[in-house]
Coordinates of C-alpha atoms in Angstrom, one line a residue:
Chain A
X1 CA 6.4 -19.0 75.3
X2 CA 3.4 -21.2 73.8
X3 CA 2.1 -23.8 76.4
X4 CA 3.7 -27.1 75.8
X5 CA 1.3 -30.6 75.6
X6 CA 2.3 -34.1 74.9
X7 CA 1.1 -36.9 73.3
X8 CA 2.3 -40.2 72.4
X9 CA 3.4 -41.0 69.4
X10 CA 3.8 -44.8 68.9
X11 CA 4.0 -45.5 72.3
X12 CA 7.1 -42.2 72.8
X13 CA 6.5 -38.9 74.1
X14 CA 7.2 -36.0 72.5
X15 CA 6.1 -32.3 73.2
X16 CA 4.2 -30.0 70.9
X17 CA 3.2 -26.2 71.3
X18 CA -1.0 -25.8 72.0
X19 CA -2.5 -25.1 68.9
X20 CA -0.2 -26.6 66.0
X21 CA -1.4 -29.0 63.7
X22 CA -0.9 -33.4 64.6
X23 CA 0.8 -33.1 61.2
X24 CA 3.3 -30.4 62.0
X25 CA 3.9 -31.3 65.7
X26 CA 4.8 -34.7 64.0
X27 CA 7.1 -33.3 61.3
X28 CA 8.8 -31.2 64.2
X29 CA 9.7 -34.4 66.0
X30 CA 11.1 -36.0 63.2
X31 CA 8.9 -38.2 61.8
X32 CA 8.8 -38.2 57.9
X33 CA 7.4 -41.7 56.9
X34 CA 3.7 -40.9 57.7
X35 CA 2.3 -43.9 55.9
X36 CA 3.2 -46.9 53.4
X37 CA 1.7 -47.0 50.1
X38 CA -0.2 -50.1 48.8
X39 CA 3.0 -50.7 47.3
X40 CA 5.6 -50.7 50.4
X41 CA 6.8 -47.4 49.5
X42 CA 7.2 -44.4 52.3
X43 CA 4.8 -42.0 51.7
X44 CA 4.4 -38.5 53.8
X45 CA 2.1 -35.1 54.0
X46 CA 2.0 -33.6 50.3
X47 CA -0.9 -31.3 49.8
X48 CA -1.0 -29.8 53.4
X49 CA -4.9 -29.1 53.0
X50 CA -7.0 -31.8 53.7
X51 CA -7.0 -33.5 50.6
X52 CA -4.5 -36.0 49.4
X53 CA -4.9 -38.1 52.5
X54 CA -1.4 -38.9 52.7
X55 CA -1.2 -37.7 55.9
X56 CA -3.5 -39.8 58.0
X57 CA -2.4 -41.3 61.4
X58 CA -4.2 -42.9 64.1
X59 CA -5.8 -41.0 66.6
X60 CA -6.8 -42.5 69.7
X61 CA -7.9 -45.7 68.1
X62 CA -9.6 -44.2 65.2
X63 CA -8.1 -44.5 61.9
X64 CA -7.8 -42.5 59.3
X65 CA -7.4 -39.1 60.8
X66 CA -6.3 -36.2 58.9
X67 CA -3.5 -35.1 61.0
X68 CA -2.7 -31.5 58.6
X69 CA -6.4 -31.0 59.3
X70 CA -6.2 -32.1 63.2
X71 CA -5.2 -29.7 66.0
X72 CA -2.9 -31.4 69.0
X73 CA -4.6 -32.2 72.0
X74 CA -3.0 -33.0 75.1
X75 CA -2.5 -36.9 76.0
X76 CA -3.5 -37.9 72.2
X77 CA -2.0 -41.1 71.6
X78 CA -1.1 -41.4 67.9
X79 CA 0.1 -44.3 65.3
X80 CA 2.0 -43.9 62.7
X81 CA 1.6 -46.6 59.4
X82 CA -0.8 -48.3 61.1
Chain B
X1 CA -30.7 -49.3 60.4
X2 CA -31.3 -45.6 59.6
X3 CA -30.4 -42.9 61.8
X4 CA -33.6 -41.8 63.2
X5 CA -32.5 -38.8 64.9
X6 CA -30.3 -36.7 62.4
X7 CA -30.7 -33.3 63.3
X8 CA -32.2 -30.2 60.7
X9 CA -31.0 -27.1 59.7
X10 CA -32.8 -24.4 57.9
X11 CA -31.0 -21.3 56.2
X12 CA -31.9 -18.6 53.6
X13 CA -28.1 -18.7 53.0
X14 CA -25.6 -21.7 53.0
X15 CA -21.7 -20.5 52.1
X16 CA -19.6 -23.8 51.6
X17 CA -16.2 -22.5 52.2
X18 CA -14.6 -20.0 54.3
X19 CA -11.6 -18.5 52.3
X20 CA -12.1 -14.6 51.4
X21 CA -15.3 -15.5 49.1
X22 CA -16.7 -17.6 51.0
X23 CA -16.6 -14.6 54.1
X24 CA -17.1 -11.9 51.4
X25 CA -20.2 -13.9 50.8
X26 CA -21.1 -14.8 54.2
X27 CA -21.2 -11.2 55.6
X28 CA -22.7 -9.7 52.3
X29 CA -25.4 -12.1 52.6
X30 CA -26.1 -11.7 57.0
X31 CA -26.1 -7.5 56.3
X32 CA -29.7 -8.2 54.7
X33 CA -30.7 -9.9 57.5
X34 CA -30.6 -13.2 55.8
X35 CA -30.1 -16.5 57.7
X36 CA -26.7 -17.4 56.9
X37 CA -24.5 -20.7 57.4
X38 CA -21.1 -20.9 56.8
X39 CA -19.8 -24.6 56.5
X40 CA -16.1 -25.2 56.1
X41 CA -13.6 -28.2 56.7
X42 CA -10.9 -25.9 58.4
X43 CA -10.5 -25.5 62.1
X44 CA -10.9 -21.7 61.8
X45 CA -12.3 -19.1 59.0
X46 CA -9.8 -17.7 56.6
X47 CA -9.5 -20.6 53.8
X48 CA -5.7 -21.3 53.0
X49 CA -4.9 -17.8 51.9
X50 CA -6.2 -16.2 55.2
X51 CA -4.9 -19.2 57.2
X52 CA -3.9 -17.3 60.3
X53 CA -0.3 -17.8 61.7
X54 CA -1.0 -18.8 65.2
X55 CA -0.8 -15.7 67.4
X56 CA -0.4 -13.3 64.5
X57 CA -3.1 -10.9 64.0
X58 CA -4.0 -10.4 60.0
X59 CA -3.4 -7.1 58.6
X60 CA -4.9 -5.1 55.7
X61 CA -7.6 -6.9 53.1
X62 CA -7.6 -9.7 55.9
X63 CA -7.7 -8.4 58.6
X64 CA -10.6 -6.0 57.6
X65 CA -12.5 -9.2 56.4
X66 CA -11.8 -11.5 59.8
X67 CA -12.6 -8.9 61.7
X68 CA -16.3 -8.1 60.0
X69 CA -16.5 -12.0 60.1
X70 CA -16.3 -12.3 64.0
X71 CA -19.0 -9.5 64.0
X72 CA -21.7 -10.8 62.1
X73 CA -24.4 -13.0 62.8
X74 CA -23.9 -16.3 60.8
X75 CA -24.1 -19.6 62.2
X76 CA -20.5 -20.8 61.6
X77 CA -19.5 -24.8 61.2
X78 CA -16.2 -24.8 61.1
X79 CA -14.5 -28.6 61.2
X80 CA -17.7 -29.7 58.7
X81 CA -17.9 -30.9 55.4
X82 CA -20.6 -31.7 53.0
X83 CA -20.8 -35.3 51.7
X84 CA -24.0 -35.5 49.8
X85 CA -26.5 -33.5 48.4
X86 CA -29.6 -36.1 48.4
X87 CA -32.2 -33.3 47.3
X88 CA -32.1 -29.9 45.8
X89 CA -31.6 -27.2 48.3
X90 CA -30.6 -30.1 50.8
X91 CA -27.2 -31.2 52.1
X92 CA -25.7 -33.3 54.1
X93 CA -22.4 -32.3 56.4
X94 CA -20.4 -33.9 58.9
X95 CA -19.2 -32.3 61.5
X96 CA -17.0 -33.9 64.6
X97 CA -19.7 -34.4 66.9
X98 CA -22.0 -36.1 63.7
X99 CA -24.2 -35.7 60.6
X100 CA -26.4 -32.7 60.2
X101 CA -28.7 -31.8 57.0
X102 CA -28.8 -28.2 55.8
X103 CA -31.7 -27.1 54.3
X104 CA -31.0 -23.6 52.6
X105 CA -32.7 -21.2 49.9
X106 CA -29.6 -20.5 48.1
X107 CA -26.1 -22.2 48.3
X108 CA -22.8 -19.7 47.8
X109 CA -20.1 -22.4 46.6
X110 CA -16.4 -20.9 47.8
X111 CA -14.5 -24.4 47.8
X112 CA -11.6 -22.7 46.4
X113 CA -9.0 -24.3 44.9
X114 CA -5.7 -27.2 45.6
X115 CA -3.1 -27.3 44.3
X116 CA -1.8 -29.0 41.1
X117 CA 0.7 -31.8 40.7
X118 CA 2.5 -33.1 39.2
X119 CA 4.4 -36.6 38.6
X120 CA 8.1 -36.8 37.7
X121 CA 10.3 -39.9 38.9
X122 CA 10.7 -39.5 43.2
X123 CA 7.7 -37.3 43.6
X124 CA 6.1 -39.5 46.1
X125 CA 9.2 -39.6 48.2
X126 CA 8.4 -37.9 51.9
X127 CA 9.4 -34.2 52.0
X128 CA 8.5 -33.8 48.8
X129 CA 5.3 -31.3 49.6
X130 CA 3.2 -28.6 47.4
X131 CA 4.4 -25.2 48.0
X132 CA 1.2 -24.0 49.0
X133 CA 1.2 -27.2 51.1
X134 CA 5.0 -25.9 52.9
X135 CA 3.0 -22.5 53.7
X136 CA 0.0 -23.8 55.2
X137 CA 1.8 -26.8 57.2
X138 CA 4.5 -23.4 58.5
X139 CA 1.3 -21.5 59.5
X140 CA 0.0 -24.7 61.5
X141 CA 3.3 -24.9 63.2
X142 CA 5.9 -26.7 61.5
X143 CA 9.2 -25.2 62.5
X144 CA 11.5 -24.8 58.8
X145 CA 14.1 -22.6 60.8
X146 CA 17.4 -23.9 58.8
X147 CA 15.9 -25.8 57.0
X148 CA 17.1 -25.8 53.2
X149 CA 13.7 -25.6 50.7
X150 CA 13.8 -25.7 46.8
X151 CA 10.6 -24.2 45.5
X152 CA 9.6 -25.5 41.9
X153 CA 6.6 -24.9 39.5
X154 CA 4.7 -21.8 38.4
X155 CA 2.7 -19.0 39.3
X156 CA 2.9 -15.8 41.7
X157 CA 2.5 -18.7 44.4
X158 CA 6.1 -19.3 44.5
X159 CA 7.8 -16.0 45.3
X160 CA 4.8 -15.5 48.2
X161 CA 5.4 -18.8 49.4
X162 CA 9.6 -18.1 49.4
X163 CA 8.9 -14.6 50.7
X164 CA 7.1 -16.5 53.9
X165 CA 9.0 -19.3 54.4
X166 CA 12.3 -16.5 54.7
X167 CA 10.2 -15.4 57.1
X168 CA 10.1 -18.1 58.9
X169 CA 13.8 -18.9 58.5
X170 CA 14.0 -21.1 56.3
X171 CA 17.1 -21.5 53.6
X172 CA 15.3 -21.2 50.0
X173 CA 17.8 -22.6 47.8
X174 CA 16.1 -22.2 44.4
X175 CA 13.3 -20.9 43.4
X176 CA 12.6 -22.7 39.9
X177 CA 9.4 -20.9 37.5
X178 CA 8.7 -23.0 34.3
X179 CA 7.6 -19.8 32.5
X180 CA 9.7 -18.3 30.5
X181 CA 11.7 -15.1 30.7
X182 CA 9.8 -13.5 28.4
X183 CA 6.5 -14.4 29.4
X184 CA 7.2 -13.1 32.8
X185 CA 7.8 -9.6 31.5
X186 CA 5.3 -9.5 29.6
X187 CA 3.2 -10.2 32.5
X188 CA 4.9 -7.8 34.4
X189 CA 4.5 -5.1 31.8
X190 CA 0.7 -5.5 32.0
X191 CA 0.9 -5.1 35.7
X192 CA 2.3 -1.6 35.1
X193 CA -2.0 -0.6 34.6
X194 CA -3.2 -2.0 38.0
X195 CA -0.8 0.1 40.5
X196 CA -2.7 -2.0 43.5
X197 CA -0.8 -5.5 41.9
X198 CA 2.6 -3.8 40.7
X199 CA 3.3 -2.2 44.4
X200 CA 2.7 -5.8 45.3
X201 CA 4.9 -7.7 42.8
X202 CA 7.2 -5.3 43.9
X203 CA 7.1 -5.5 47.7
X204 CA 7.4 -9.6 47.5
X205 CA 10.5 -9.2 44.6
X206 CA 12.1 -6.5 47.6
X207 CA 11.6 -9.3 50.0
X208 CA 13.0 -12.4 47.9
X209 CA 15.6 -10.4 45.8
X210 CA 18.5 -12.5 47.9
X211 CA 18.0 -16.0 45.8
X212 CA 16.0 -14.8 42.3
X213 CA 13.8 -16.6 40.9
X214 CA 15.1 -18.6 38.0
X215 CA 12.9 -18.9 34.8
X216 CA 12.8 -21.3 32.2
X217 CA 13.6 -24.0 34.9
X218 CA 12.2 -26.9 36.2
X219 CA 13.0 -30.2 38.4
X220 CA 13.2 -33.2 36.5
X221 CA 14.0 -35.8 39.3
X222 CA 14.3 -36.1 42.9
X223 CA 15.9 -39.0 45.2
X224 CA 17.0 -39.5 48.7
X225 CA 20.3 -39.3 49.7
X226 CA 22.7 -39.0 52.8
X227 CA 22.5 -35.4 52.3
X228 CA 18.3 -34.8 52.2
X229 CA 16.6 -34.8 48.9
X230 CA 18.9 -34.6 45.9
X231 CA 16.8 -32.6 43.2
X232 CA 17.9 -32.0 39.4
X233 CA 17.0 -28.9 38.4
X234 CA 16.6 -28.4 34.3
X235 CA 17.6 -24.8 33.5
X236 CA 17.9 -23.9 29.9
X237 CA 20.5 -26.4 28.3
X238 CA 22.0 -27.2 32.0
X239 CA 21.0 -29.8 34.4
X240 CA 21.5 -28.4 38.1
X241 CA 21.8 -31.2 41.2
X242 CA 20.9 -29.6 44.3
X243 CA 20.3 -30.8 47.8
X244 CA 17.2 -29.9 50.1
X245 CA 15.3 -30.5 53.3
X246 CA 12.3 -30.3 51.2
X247 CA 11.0 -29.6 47.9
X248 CA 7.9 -27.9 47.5
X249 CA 6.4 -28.1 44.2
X250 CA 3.3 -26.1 42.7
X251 CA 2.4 -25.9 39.3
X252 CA -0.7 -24.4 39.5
X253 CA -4.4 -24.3 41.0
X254 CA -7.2 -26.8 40.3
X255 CA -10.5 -25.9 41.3
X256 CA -12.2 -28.0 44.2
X257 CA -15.6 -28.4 42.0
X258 CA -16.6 -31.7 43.1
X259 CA -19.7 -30.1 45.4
X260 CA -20.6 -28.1 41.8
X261 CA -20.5 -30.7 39.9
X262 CA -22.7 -32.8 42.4
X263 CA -25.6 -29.9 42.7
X264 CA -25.6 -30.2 38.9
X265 CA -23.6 -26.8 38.0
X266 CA -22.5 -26.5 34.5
X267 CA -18.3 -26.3 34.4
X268 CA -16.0 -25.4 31.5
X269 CA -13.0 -25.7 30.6
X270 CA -10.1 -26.6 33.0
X271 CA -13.0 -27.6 35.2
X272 CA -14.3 -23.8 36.5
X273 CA -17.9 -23.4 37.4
X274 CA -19.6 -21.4 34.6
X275 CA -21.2 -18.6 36.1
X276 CA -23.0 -15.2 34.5
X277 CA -21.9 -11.4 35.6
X278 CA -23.5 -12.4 39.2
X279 CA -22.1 -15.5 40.1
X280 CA -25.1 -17.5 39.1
X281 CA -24.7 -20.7 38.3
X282 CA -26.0 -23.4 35.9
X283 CA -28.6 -24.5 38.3
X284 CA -30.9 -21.6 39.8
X285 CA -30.5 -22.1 43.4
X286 CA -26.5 -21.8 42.9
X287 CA -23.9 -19.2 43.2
X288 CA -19.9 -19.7 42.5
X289 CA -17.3 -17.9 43.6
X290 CA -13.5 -17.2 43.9
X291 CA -10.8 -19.7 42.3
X292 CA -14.0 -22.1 41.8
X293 CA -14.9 -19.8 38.7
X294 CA -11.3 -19.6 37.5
X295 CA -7.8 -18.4 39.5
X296 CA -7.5 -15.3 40.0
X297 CA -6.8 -14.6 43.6
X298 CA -7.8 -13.0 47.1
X299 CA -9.1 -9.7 45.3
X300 CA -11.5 -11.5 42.9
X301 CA -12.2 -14.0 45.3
X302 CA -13.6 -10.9 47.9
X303 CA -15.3 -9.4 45.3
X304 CA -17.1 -12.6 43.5
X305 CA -18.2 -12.9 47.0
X306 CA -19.9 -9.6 47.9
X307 CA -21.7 -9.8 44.7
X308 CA -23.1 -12.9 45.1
X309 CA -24.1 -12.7 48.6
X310 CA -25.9 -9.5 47.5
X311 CA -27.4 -11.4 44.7
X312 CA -28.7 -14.3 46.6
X313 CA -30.1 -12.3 49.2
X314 CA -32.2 -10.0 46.3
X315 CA -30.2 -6.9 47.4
X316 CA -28.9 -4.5 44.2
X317 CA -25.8 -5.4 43.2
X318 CA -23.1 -2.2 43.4
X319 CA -21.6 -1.4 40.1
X320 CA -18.5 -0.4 41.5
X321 CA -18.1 -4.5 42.5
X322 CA -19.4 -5.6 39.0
X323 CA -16.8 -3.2 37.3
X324 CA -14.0 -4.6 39.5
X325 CA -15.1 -8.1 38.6
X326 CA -14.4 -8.0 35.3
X327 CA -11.2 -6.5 35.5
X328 CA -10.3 -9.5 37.9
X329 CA -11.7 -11.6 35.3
X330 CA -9.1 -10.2 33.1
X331 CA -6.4 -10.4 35.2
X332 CA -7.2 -14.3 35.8
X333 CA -6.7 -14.9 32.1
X334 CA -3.5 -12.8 32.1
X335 CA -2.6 -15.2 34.7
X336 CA -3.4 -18.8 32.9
X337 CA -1.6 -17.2 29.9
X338 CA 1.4 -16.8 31.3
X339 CA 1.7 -19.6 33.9
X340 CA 0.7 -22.1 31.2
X341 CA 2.4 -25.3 31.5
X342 CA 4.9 -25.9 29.0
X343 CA 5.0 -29.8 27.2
X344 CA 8.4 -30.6 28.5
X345 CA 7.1 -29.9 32.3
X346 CA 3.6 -31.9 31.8
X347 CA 5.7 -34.8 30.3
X348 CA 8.2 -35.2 33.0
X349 CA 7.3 -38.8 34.3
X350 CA 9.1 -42.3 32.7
X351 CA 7.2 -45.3 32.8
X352 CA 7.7 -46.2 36.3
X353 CA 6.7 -43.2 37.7
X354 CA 3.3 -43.3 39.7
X355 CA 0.9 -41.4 39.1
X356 CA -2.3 -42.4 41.0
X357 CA -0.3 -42.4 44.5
X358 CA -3.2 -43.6 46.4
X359 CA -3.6 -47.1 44.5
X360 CA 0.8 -47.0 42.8
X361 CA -0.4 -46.8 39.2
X362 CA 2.2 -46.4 37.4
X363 CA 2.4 -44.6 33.9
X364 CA 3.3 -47.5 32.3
X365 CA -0.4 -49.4 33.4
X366 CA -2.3 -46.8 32.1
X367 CA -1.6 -46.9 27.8
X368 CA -3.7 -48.4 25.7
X369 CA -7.1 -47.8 27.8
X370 CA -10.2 -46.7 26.2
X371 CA -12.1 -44.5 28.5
X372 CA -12.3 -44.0 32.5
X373 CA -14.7 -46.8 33.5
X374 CA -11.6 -49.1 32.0
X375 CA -8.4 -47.4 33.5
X376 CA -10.5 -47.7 37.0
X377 CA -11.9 -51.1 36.3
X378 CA -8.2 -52.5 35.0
X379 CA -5.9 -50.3 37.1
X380 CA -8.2 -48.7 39.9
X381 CA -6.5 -45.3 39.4
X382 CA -8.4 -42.8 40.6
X383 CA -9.9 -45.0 42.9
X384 CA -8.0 -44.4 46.4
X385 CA -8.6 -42.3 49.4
X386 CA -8.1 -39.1 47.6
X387 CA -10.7 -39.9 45.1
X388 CA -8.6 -38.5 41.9
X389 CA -8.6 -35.2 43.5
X390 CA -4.5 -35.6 43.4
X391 CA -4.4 -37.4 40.0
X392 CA -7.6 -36.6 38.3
X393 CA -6.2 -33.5 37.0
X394 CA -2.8 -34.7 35.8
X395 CA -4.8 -37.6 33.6
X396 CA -6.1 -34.7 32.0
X397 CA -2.8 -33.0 31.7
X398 CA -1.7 -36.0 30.3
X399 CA -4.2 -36.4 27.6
X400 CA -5.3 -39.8 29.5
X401 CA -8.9 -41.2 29.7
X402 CA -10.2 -40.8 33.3
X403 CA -11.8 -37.4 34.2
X404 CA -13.5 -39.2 37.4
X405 CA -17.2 -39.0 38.2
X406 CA -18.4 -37.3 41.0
X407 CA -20.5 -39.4 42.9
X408 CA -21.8 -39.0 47.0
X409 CA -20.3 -39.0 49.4
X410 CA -17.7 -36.8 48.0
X411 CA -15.9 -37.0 51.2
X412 CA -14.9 -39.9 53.0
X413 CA -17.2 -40.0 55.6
X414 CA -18.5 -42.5 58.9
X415 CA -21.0 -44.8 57.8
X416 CA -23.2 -43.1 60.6
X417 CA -23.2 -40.1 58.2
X418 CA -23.8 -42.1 55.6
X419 CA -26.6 -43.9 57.0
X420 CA -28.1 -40.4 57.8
X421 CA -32.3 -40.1 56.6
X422 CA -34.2 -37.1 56.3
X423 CA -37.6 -37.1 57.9
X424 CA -40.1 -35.6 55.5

């Protein structure tokens, strides 16, 4: 069995095996709205590489992280549409 | 206030990437003693083809090459990207722990390729992924056990992608090709002279033979409903609705050529770095190789790269690589023949549908402009986060002004990096 970390995800727990991506630990838990668009609509993960930065979260404070690009790291505390 | 302390690297050999060319390159260049430097964005070498599923060991063409990676001596900066080139031979990268400059005699570009979208009415909604995109998020961990996928768009990416994801245990619903039924056996005929690319066809159609692929078909809309994604599916004459988890779209490969076109390379047509029999550039201290000089897959990609790390590093070039060049050459256009995008598929958005999706331009905002500068000025398409790397090429595909300039920092970067000065 993979070794299990948490973080928090705004402001709930939820468990992810070391070593996946922030961007699939999140999908995993059920999140699908990543992000709002400049126009109010829901927007999520698309191009899976680093690109389209549709996927970007907060990360301990700092915005506008990558989270297909981001490995999980125990205690990260992460906001969604921030 | 300038960063006085930005640290200064020196090589003989900078790789930017670390897909199969990039390490073709990278280990070419290092057995002639060379000092090498291999920059990539990724957490770990391998690019998005050679992406390793955590705790599975690569096999075969990859695992040969990952494994002659870990042995050589190149200076590896993985988690780094290059932002700016301020002089020739000079660029700047950011890494997680800060800005570096690279100073190098030649530069090896392996950026590789993304993946090409495009806009019909719902494509923004969440769950509504590339296909490459579905692959690399699986490797990274996202669990699609049970989870019902439709695959639409083009390309020999589709039944690889439905052939992992199975794997994985997902439910492929549909796979949808755009090509016709013709054009595929045509292709498939003209595999029947390379016997390394037919036993492959044929392993991935003996692993996907449960669902078919479906050619001549395409998705036309997608919404979100109680049930998941609802997705209608044009196949010949009939309209198909269909329910999904996900919908993971690829039409094709664009080339990331941003860093070329910023070091001053020359690029063609469909935007591939124009290169001679060695990989040379346009500009003399450049090489280019893999999907950056046109798609044409890992094989090309590993042999583009031993020849130009030999090049670069003044060792002879083996004829046996230039010989298999061209016939990868060859296969590439074989490739963008068939796969081309037929005008119903690139004309699938209505008025409302948005096509920059970092700014919400819609399609309707963007008629009647004259040239780029206006559809950024009036609309700011192209003029998000992304940087048009999502929409740039579908302006094209649509005929529109707006093929975007590429200006530094080609990343998004920390103003730190930014601020970054090299002592002379």
């Amino acid at each position: 069995m993979a070794e299990k970390i948490s973080l928090l995800v705004n402001g709930g727990k939820i468990t992810a095996d070391a070593g996946v991506s922030l961007a699939a630990a999140l999908m995993n838990a059920g999140f699908v709205r990543f992000g709002t668009s400049v126009m109010a609509e829901p927007r999520g993960p698309l191009c899976g590489m680093g690109i389209c930065m549709a996927c970007r979260v907060q990360v301990n404070g700092q915005r506008g992280i990558r989270s297909c690009q981001t490995p999980v790291r125990e205690g990260m505390e992460v906001v969604l549409d921030a | 206030m300038p960063e006085p302390s930005t640290p200064v690297e020196s090589c003989d050999v900078l790789v930017a990437g670390g897909g199969p060319a990039g390490i073709a390159a990278a280990c070419t260049a290092a057995a002639s003693g060379a000092a090498v430097i291999l920059v990539d964005d990724n957490s770990a070498p391998g690019g998005q083809i050679w992406r390793s599923r955590r705790k599975h060991p690569q096999k075969g063409l990859a695992g040969d090459w990952l494994a002659k990676f870990s042995a050589v001596t190149v200076r590896r900066l993985f988690g780094h990207r290059v932002v700016a080139a301020p002089q020739p031979r000079l660029l700047l990268v950011e890494g997680p722990d800060g800005a570096v400059f690279i100073r190098c005699g030649k530069l090896i570009l392996a950026t590789g390729a993304r993946e090409l979208f495009l806009p019909f009415p719902g494509w923004t909604l969440p769950n509504v992924v590339g296909a490459g995109a579905i692959q690399a998020l699986t490797k990274s961990g996202l669990d699609v056990r049970g989870k019902r996928v439709i695959l639409a768009g083009s390309g020999p990416l589709l039944p690889a992608v439905a052939a992992h994801l199975k794997h994985a245990g997902a439910d492929v619903a549909f796979i949808a090709e755009q090509a016709s039924a013709a054009k595929l056996l045509r292709f498939g005929f003209g595999l029947l002279g390379r016997s390394g690319k037919l036993r492959q066809a044929f392993t991935l159609w003996r692993r996907i033979r449960p669902w078919r692929i479906t050619p001549g078909s395409w998705p036309v809309c997608v919404e979100k409903s109680e049930s998941g994604l609802k997705v209608v599916i044009q196949s010949g004459v009939a309209r198909h609705t269909l329910y999904a988890d996900y919908l993971a779209c690829g039409f094709g490969l664009v080339p990331n050529n941003e860093l070329a076109i910023l070091v001053g390379c020359a690029v063609g047509s469909g935007g591939f770095v124009q290169v001679n029999h060695e990989n040379a550039a346009s500009v003399d201290w450049v090489y280019a190789v893999g999907e950056l000089t046109g798609i044409g897959g890992v094989e090309k990609g590993v042999v583009e790269g031993q020849i130009a790390g030999s090049a670069a590093t003044k060792q002879a070039v083996d004829r046996v690589l230039l010989r298999q060049r061209a016939a990868a050459v060859k296969f590439a256009a074989a490739l963008a023949d068939t796969f081309a995008l037929r005008a119903e598929v690139r004309n699938l958005a209505d008025a409302q549908t948005v096509i920059c999706r970092c700014e919400d331009v819609r399609l309707a905002a963007l008629s009647g402009l004259q040239d780029a500068r206006e559809l950024k000025l009036q609309t700011r398409c192209g003029m998000g986060p992304c940087q048009a790397r999502i929409c740039g090429p579908i302006l094209q595909l649509l005929g529109l002004p707006g093929q975007p300039s590429v200006r530094p920092p080609i990343q998004p970067c920390r103003l730190k990096t930014l601020a970054a000065q090299i002592k002379e």
